[in-house]
């Protein structure tokens, strides 16, 4: 949009008066933020309205992306950037004596997701709008976001994230569009005399779902999409007798808390209720819109809408859509099924078996009696139809209902026309191993969509210094088409460019060093290698491997106090699921090791270990630009894709990585000289499983370096871990090291040595940095959503 500095200043000052009866000199930071957000909202509202009208009139097919998590982070700068007014606003505020960054920091980090899955959903939201694709998000407006992490005595402590206390300036509550969702009670079918079976209900619990719409502003275009989040409330017309406190509490709970767990199955009833809540509300809203606005016959619905099931949490979309079609719109069963499969598509995000969602039949039957009937009927019909075609084994292995449980992944695959993995390796594993039986039956449904990241946030917003260097080198087209970063390759031997890249990185490292000083009280040297591992804490991600390497370096110094090594700052950021005991023990160990090393005068600052508390999107935006190295060291086959690996690459950090997930594609993109590869391959891991011949204790017994490092966990060397130390030690020895940490250790140390060697050659290092940036174009989520649009959703961009 067009905006003069003068106009902006006028708008901002005026808004301070109308909103708070104050002016720039007297307003507090919260008031300034609220006023600025309100001005920005005013700017995009007309575009939003116009785009809604365009969508209604053109009736072009739209996607609805159902996700139980979103992780947008702060939105102010993203909205400013996408509206094309970031520099104008920054300068205008400067004129008024206000620092944009000091206002931006006030906005709470919108964290209604756990990690990669939720962040991917938000990257997609940005990219869908920015590529002009008509799409909507659909989720839950949790009152409390992901917990705030504090570190107390080295332990993780969880505090509630009450992010809505000062309101949310971006959302629009739409009471007029509230929808009722029903649970429990009894259901039976009655013949209406015309041969139709009509479900009758008794004693259902009614919940009102109120939509909150948040605009997703496209980057310098005219698209503004919508992310709809649902809040649960008690219906207004309810008889007073039902208005008891327990019922009101139960209702509020539905949109109260996000499950702080991103890979373990949690069997609580409330979670299932949440899943149905946002699925039913979302699909009902779609249906209403279809009837009020699209006005096409119901049997053409697949030509107008696509529904995406992001991981299995929204899998109830399948039976709920069937219910709406069959029960509410009188579509015959077979036709309804055909439409459902055409409308639905599904992304699988993990092969970790503990994360595969299953629900006890009884629970579903009690909570969602009609949905249960539909699932049973789906399973029955499919079994009858497929038995003669593919045989009993395949049918049995792929049934929706097995052993008294409803298998959500099976439901999602069977009820949709597309199942995709999130990186090549992951998609291959789905086809060849994990979902092979499904692949035999429905080979045409399987495909890959390698994840991506919203490069505007992770480069233009998070790393203005680097962005400016890139502009000065190759012009600005890369800001619209990330593939143009390839133009940088022509400068790989240009000393001046390399020096500027290096200077930008140094600035970013200084900025992080200041934050570390402020938050952790630790002084770090910005000349040191900033070696970063930030992601959820999980055994398969192997933060422990990183820790063992740190201990190795520490003992090397203790053995040889004059050791010549490039100083390193090891930076961690990670939340552990509150119920994940082992992960919390690792956090405690990291913090105790940090204390031991940072305070040992003999180390002479050659190693610093920093655990930054409360890792979230905003912190990532400061840490990742400052990284020299990104640790992507999961056991091969376990990380479906990873997306922080892409953020690091785009910011000129080199990857220390296994051949896992999208790391493989990063490796292929940058070439062997610009990536530190180590560790078992997926095939080697699977060979161990097949032959059952991994013996971790042997490694411990036979490798003196490992022996000494592991002993440090149990012999008092690392202080204050008398509980955690043995737990970790045992996991690696007695319990045979589930994720092959000890097996990969030696090769990891080798790769770390070669990293150090390269870092000593500044020019060579920076050149590798440039090669990473130059080849990161394919990891833009603009590319990813375009692939979804073309291959899965069949939607077309505006223009
Ligand atoms: C990108 C991101 C993740 C995902 O990180 P992975 O290393 O891919 O697991 C998690 N949390 C936040 C805050 C992120 O920005």
Short mmCIF file of C-alpha atoms in Angstrom, two decimals, residues 53 61 164 174 252 292 362 435 484 571 772-773:
data_model
loop_
_atom_site.label_atom_id
_atom_site.label_comp_id
_atom_site.label_asym_id
_atom_site.label_seq_id
_atom_site.Cartn_x
_atom_site.Cartn_y
_atom_site.Cartn_z
CA UNK A 53 -15.55 -9.66 -1.60
CA UNK A 61 -11.88 -22.84 -4.78
CA UNK A 164 -4.41 -12.31 26.03
CA UNK A 174 -17.51 -12.64 15.14
CA UNK A 252 -14.24 -22.99 29.08
CA UNK A 292 -25.10 -18.60 1.79
CA UNK A 362 -15.51 -46.53 24.20
CA UNK A 435 2.55 -47.04 5.79
CA UNK A 484 17.11 -15.30 -6.85
CA UNK A 571 23.91 -22.18 22.74
CA UNK A 772 24.32 -21.85 2.00
CA UNK A 773 22.43 -18.60 1.61
#
